[in-house]
Every structure is written in C-alpha cells, then in structure tokens.
XYZ file of C-alpha atoms in Angstrom:
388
model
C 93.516 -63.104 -23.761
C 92.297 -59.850 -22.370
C 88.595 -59.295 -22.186
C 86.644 -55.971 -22.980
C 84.145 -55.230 -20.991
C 80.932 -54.354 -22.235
C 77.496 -53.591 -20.752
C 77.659 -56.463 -18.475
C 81.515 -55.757 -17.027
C 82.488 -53.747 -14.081
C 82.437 -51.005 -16.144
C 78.905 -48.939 -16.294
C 77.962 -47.888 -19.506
C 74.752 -45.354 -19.626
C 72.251 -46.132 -22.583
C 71.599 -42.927 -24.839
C 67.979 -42.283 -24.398
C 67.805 -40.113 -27.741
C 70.319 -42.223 -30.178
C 70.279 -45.527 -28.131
C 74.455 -46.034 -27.970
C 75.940 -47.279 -24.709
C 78.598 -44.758 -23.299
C 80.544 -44.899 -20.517
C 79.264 -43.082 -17.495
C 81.437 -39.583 -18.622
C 81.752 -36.276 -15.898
C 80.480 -34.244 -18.114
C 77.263 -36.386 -18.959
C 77.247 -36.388 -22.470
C 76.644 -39.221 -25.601
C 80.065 -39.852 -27.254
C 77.875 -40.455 -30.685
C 75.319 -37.310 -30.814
C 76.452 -34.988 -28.226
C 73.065 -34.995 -26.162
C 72.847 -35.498 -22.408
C 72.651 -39.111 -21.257
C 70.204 -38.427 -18.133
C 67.388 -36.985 -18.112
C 66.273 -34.038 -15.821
C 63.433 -35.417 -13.499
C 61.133 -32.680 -12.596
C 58.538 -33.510 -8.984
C 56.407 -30.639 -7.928
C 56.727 -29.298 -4.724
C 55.391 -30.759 -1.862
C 53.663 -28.476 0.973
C 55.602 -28.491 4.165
C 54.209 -30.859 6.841
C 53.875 -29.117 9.853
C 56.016 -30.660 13.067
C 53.905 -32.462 15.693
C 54.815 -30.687 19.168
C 54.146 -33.733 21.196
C 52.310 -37.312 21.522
C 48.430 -37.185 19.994
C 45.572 -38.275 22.826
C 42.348 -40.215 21.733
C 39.535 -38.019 23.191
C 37.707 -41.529 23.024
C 39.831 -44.187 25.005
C 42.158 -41.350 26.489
C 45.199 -43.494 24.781
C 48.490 -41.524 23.702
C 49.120 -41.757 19.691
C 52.479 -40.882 17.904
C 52.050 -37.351 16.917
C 50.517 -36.700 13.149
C 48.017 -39.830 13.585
C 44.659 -39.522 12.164
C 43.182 -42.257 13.840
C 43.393 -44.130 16.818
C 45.351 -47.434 16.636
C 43.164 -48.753 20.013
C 39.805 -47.741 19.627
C 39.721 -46.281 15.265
C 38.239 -43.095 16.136
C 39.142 -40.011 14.061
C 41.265 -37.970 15.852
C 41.245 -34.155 15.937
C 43.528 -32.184 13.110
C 46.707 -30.507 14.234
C 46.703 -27.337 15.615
C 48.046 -24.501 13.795
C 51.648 -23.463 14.766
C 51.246 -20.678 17.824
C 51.811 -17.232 16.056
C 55.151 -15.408 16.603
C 56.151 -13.575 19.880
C 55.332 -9.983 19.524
C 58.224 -7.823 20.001
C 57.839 -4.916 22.783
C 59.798 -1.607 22.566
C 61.667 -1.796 25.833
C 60.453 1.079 28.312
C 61.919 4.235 28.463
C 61.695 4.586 24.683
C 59.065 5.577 23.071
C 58.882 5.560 19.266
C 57.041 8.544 17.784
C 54.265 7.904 15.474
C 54.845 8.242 11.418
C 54.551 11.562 9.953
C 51.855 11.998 7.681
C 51.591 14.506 4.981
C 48.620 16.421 5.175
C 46.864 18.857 1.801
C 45.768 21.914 2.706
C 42.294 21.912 2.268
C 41.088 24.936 -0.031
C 38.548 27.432 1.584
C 34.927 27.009 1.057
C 34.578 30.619 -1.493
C 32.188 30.287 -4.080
C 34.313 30.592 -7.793
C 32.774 31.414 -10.906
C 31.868 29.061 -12.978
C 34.311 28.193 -15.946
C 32.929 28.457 -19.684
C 33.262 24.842 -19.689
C 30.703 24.202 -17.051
C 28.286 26.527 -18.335
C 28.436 25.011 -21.642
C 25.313 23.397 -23.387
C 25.221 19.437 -22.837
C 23.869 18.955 -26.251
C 26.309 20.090 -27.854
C 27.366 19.138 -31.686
C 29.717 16.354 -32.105
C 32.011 15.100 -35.417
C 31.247 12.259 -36.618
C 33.549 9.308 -35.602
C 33.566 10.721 -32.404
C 31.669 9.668 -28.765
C 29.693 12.941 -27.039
C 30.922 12.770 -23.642
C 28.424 14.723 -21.405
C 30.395 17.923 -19.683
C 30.224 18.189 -16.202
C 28.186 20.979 -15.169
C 27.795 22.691 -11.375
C 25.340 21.534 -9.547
C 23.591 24.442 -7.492
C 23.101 23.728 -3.319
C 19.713 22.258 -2.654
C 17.740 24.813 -1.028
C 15.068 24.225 1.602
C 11.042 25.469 -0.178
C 9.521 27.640 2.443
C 7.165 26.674 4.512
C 3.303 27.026 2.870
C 1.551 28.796 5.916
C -1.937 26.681 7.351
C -5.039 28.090 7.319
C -6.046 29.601 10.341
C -7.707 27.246 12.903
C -10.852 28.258 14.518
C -12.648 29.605 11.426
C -9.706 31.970 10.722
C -10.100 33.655 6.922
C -7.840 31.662 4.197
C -6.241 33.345 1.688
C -8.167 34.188 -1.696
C -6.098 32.554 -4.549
C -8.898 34.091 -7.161
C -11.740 32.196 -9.173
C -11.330 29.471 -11.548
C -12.949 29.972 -14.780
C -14.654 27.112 -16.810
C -14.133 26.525 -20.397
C -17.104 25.836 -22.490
C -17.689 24.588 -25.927
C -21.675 26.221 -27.644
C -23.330 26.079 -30.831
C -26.524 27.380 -31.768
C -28.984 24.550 -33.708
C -31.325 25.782 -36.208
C -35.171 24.586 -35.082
C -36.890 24.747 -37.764
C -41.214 24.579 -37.682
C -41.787 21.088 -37.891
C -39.591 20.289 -35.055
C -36.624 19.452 -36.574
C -33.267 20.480 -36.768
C -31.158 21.979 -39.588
C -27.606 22.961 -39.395
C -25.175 24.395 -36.448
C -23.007 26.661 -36.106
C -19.928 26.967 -33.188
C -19.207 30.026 -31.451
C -15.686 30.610 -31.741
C -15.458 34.129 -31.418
C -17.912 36.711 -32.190
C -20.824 35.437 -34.040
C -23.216 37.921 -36.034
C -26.783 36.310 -37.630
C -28.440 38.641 -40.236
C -30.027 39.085 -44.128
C -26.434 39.131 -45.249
C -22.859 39.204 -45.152
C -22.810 37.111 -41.671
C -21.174 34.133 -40.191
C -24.884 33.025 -40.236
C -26.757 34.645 -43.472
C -30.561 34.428 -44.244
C -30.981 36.968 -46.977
C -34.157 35.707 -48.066
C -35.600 36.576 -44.425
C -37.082 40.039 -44.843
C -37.925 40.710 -40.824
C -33.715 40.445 -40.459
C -31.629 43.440 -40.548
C -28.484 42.982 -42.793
C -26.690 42.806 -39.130
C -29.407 41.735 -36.818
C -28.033 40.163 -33.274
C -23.856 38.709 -32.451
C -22.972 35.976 -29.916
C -19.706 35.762 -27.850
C -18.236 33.563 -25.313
C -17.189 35.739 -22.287
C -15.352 34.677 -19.054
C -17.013 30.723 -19.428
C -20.750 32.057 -20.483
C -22.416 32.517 -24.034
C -23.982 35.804 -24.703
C -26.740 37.148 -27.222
C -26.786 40.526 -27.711
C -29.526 42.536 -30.314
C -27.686 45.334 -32.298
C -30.434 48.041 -32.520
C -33.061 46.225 -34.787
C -36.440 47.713 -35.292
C -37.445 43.873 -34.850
C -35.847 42.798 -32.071
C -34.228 39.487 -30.457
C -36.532 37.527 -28.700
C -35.252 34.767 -25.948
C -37.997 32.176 -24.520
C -38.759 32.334 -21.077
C -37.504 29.265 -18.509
C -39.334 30.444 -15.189
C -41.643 33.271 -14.158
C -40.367 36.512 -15.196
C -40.905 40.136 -13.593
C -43.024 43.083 -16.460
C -41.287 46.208 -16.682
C -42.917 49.046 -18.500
C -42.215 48.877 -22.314
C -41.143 45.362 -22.109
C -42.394 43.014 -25.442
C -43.586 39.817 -25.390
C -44.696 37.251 -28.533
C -47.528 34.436 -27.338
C -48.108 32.466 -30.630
C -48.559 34.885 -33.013
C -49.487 38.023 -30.799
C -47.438 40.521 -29.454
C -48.148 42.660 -26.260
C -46.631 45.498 -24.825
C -46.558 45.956 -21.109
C -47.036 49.711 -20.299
C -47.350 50.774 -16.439
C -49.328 54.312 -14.906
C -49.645 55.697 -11.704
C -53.374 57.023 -10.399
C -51.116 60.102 -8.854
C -50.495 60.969 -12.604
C -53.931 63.016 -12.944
C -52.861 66.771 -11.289
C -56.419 66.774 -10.471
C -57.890 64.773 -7.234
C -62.155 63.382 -7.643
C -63.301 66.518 -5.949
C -61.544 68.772 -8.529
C -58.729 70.350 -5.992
C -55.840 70.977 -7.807
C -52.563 69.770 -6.057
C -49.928 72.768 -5.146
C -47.361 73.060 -7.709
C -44.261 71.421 -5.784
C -46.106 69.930 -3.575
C -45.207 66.179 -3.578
C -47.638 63.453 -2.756
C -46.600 61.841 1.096
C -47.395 58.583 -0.561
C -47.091 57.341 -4.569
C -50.417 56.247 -5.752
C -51.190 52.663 -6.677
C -50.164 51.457 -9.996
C -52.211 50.851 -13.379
C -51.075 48.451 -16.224
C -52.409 47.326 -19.274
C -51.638 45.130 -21.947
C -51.204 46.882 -25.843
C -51.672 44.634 -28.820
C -49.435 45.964 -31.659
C -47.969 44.404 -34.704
C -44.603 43.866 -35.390
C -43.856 47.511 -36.293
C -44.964 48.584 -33.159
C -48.304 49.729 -34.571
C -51.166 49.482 -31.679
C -53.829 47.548 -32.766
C -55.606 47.110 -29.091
C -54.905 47.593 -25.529
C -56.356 45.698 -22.460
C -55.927 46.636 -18.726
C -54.683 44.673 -15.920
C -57.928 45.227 -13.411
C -57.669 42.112 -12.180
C -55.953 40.108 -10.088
C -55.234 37.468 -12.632
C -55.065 38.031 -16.631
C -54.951 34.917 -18.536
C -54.534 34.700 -22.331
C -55.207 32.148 -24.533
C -56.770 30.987 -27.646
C -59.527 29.470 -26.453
C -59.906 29.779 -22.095
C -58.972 32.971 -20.251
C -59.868 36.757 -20.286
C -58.202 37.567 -23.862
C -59.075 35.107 -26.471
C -57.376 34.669 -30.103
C -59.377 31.949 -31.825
C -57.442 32.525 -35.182
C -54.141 32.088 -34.074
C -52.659 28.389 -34.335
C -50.127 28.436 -32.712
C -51.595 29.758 -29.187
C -52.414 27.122 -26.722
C -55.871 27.252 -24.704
C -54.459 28.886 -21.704
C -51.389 30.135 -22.944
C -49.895 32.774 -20.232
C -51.414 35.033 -17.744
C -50.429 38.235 -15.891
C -50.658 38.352 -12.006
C -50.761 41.108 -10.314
C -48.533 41.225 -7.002
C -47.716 43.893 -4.264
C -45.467 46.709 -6.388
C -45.149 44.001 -9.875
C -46.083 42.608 -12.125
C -45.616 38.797 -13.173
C -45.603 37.224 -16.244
C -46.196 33.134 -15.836
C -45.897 30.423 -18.577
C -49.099 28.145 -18.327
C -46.874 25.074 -19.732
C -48.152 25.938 -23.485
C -46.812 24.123 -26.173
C -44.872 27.039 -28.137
C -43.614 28.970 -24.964
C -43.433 32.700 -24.208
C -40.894 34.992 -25.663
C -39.756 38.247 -24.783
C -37.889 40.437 -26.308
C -34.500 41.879 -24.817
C -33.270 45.012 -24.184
C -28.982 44.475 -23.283
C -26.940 41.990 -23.530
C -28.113 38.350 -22.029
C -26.640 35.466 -20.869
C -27.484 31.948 -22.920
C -27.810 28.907 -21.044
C -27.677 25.211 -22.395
C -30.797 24.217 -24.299
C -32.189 27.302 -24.178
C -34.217 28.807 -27.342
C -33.950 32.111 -29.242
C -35.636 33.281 -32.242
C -35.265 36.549 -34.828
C -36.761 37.370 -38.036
C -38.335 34.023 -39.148
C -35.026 31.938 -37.486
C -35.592 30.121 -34.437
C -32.245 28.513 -32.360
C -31.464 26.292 -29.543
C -28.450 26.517 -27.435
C -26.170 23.679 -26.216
C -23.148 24.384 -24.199
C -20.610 22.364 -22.894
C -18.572 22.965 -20.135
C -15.186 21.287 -20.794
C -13.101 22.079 -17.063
C-alpha cells in the first residue's frame, strides 16, 4: 500500500492565507485553488545605520577598557561617553603648479544714474475709479529725493537785531448793551461789520427818539479794535470819560444834565497894550501872552445860556459843593467835576460822581471793553472779547 503524504509527510505543503487550502510549496508561489500568492510580503522599516566603533571604549571612572559601542561600564556602571562622530572626509588639494581659475560670473550692466520722465502711469491719480468686482491696487508712483531744509539762521548773539516777521493781530468778538435809566439792561447787538444806530432804517433803529438823526453814529471792527464814529449830527456822540482828560477849545462836555463848552483866549488878542500903545502892524509879540478860558453853558442846540471863566486855579462843579452850583438838576452829584488849570492846559477831572462825565467827540474813537456811550436818549456799554 502506498501512502500519500499530506501535511505531516516529507512533503511541505504551504497553507493559503486568503482561501485556507494546503498547496504544495510551488516556484512560482501561487494557491492551486484561487490563484493568490501563498506568502505574504513582510514589510520592516529601515533601520538607521550604526556607526562602526574605531577601537576599545575606556571608563573615564576606573580607567578599564570596554568593547567598543558600550554605554556603560561592566566594572564600575558608570555611563560612558557617546561615540564620536566619524572624522570628516580628507579634503582634496589641487596639486601645485596648477592653478584652477575662479568661475566666471555674469555681470548686468548697471544703467546710468539720468533722471527719465515720469511715465503716465506714475503720474496717475491713486484714487482712481474701480469696476465693481474688481480689487484697487494702489499704482506705484515716484518718489521725489529727500532734500535737506535750509538752515534757519540764529539770532545774532550779543544783542544783535532779529529779524521783524510783522505784528500779530488779535481777533475780538463786541457788542454794544443797551443801559437803560434804571440800571438795567435791554437788548444787544454784535458788531459784525459796520454798524449804524439812528431814528430809522438802521441795524439799531429808535424812531421814536427825536434828538437822533435818521443816521446818527456807525461802529466797525478794524485791525482787532472797535470803533465809534459820529456822522455829522447837530447832536453829537458822546463817550464817558475813564481817566483825566486834556480841554481843547470848542470841546463839549454833558455833567448830569448840563452841557459846557470849553472856549480858550489869549491876553495878546487885544491890539491895544494898558497904556493905549498900539502894537506895529507886523510886528509879532517875542513872547505869546498867557491864556484865558471859560466855561459856556448852552443847551443842546448850541444856544448859550451862560458862560463862566476859569480865574482860578481850580473850578469845581457840582450840584450842591463847588464854584458852579445846579441845585435843580438830579442827576448831578455834589462835587461832580472840576477844571484845573495847569502850565499851557487845561484838565478836565472826574470827582468819582455817580453818572460820570461825557464828552462829546470830534473823529473817529477807539471803544474799549466796558466802556459807555450815549446819543439821543440811548445810552450803551461796550464788551469786547479778545478771542487770539
């Protein structure tokens, strides 16, 4: 009886790992039954090289000799230092004689330093209008070479003159107030540009105020100050006084109620001397003579009512104390004002009264802040602001 050998025999059969049918170990490595190979491929990943020991390892500790690639010291177990890195490769030298000449090396000319135009593309706007859909790329544009500012020359050491780089001229804000007699205040008007105050057709109109002229007095600011001017009136402007204030002839005044008139003369006046000698005709004096004043009392219209001279050293006025009295007038204090007399002038002083002095102007005057004006029956008060 022959025997067939099976899995067990001398004959190696190979499992099929996919359909599980023994086969006989074939060259070609395939399953009789399904065709598919009988071994499997085994796949190990690489493994980094292990670099060759040169020689035996010594223990820096007992001074022992190791095999080489030992970590640690079979004699004593200390940790012995890693292996060296293999010694770079010997550098090749060019044998003598021969020299090798150095790589060529393209060079670009390099463009001269001329100044082009610019293109129409660099000169054109950044901002300029884009589709929609679309990203605005910013052009680029020239820049021009940064140039050095000149020097700003010091001022001259030693007291030396600086240069004049002209006047700076303040701004101001001003509006007049209306005052009325009781003290208070009514409305205000700002100065903007020209300002004219009369009976009618005005930025500021009283036309029930008979003592106005239809176009009485304007106000205008001019180079940072406020200015009252009187156009002509047979009435006149009057501004209250702030500080003692120099007569000259034919200058009006209001104290209360009363006006004066300040009227000057010279003694030299008379041709005729106290002994009756006549003076030669062309003949002029070596010396002017002293001067006479006097005070005339008029009304409004200019009308003299009656005149007082200036004798003395000192005139005072008032309504009750002083050298002219005016019991009927309100509105005079005791010892209003008074007149001194001083070498060549004539002074006009403000005895604190309650109602001021006013005198009447001839030109144009400046305003200043808080200060008082009055025409026709209106009185106003000033305030100005300076704003730089």
């Amino acid at each position: 009886m022959s025997e067939q050998p099976g899995e067990e025999g001398t004959v190696r059969y190979v499992r099929c790992p996919s359909c599980g049918t023994p086969n006989p170990e074939a060259p070609n490595g395939l399953c009789t039954r399904c065709g598919k190979p009988l071994h499997e491929p085994k796949f190990s990943p690489p493994r980094p090289p292990v670099p060759k020991a040169t020689g035996p390892v010594v223990c820096s500790n007992c001074r022992k000799e190791l095999p080489p690639g030992s970590k640690f010291c079979g004699f004593c177990g200390s940790a012995l230092p890693a292996t060296p890195p293999p010694p770079p490769p010997p550098t090749v030298r060019p044998q003598q004689g021969r020299t090798t000449p150095p790589p060529k090396v393209a060079t670009t000319p390099v463009p001269s330093r001329k100044a082009t135009p610019p293109t129409p593309e660099q000169n054109a706007p950044t901002s300029a209008i884009v589709p929609p859909g679309r990203v605005q790329t910013t052009p680029r544009v020239s820049t021009p070479p940064r140039t050095t500012p000149p020097a700003v020359p010091k001022p001259a050491e030693g007291g030396g003159t600086q240069v004049f780089l002209g006047l700076h001229v303040p701004k101001i804000e001003a509006k007049i107030i209306e005052v009325k007699q009781d003290g208070s205040t009514g409305k205000s008007l700002r100065i903007l540009k020209e300002t004219f105050i009369g009976r009618g057709n005005c930025d500021a109109s009283y036309p029930e105020d008979v003592l106005l002229a239809p176009r009485h007095a304007s106000l205008r600011i001019r180079e940072g100050k406020l200015f009252l001017n009187d156009l002509g009136t047979p009435n006149g402007t009057f501004v209250k006084l702030r500080q003692d204030t120099e007569l000259s002839a034919g200058d009006i005044f209001l104290l209360g109620r009363e006006i004066f008139r300040f009227t000057t003369q010279r003694m030299d006046d008379n041709p005729a001397s106290l002994d009756g000698t006549l003076k030669m005709s062309g003949a002029p004096s070596l010396q002017p003579g002293p001067i006479t004043a006097k005070l005339e009392h008029i009304q409004l219209s200019g009308e003299l009512i009656k005149e007082y001279s200036l004798d003395k050293p000192e005139t005072t006025i008032g309504r009750t104390t002083g050298d002219l009295t005016f019991k009927d007038d309100p509105y005079m204090s005791g010892a209003h004002a008074r007149v001194v007399v001083q070498p060549g002038r004539f002074v006009l002083q403000d005895l604190k009264s309650r109602n001021g002095v006013y005198r009447r102007i001839r030109d144009e005057i400046e305003l200043k802040d808080t200060e008082e004006f009055f025409l026709g029956e209106q009185l106003f008060r000033v305030e100005i602001q300076t704003e730089g």
